[in-house]
XYZ file of C-alpha atoms in Angstrom:
112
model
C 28.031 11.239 -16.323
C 31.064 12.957 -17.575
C 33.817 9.955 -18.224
C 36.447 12.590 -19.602
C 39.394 11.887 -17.411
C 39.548 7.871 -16.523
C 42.605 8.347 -14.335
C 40.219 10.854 -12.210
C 36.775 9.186 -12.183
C 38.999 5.638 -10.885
C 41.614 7.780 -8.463
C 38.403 9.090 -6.848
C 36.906 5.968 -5.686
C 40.237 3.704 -4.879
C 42.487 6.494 -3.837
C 40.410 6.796 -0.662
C 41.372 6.121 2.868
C 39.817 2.634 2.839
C 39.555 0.868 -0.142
C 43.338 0.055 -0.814
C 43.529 -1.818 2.490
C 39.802 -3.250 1.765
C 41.320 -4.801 -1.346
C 44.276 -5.959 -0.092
C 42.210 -7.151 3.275
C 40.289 -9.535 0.462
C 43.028 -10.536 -1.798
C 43.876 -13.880 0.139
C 39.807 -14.909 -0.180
C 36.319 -14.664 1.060
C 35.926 -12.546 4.256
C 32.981 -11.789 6.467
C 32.656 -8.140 7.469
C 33.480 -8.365 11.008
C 36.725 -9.969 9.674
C 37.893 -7.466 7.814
C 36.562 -5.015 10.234
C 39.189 -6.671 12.743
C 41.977 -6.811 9.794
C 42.046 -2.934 9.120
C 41.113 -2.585 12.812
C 40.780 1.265 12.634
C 37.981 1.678 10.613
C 34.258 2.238 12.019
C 31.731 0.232 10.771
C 29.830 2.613 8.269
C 32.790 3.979 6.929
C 33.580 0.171 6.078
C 30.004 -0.378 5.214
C 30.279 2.717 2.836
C 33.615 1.488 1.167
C 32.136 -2.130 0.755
C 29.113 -0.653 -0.811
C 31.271 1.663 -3.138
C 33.839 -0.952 -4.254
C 30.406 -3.476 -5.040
C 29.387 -0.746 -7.227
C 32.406 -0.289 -9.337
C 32.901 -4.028 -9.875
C 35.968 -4.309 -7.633
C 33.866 -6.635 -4.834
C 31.032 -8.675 -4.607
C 28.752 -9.428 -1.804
C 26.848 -12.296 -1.224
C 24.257 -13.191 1.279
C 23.599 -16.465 2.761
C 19.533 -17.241 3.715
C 20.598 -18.377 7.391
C 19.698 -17.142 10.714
C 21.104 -15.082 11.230
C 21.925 -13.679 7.732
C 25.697 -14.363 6.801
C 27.273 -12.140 4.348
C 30.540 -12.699 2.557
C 32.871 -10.543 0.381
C 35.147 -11.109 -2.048
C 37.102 -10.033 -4.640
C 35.428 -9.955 -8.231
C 37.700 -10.639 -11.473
C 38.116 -6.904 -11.767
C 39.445 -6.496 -8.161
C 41.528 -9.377 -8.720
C 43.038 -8.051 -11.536
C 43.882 -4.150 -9.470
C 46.124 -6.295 -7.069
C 49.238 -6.384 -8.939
C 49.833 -2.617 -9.818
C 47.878 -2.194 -6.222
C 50.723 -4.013 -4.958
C 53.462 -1.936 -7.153
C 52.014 1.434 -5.750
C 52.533 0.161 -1.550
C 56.301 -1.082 -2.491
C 56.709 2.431 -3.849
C 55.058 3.674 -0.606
C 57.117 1.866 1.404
C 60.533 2.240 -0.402
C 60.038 6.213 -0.853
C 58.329 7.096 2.761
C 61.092 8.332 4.273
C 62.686 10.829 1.115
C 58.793 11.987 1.438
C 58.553 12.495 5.257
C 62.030 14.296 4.768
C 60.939 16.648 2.158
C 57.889 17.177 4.007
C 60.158 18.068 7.205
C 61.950 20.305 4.707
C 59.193 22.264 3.489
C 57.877 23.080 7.193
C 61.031 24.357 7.869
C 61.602 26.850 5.284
């Protein structure tokens, strides 16, 4: 696999629809999946099935599976996902303080 451009190959797999709010769903602690299921509340079940999966496999999250009946599964942040929170966290309070000059230049653009 091509690792040329770092700031790509990462982009592609957090800069998704889901996995920001699946990290920040999981920064407090251990969650079950039907809890954050109900936390992000939009999201079906395999695409949050498929982000889970994804962020296991690049080290953000880690899944572990309790031999009960019936099975109980937990997630939670690893050390790597624990350590994306804070610039996580620094990208939404630049969402959220420059929405609105974006939303206007959008309405801009359609305009002209």
């Amino acid at each position: 696999m091509d690792q040329a451009c770092p700031i790509r190959d990462v982009l592609d797999r957090i800069g998704d629809q889901w996995s920001l709010l699946v990290l920040a769903t999981l920064a407090p602690g251990v969650k079950r999946f039907s809890q954050i299921e109900r936390e992000i509340g939009d999201v079906s079940k395999q695409m949050l099935s498929k982000t889970l999966r994804r962020l296991e496999q690049d080290g953000f999250v880690a899944r572990e599976v309790h031999a009960e009946v019936p099975p109980r599964v937990e997630y939670r942040l690893t050390p790597l996902g624990h350590s994306f929170l804070e610039p996580m966290r620094g990208l939404i309070r630049w969402a959220e303080a420059n929405q609105g000059a974006i939303l206007a230049a959008r309405g801009r653009a359609a305009t002209a």
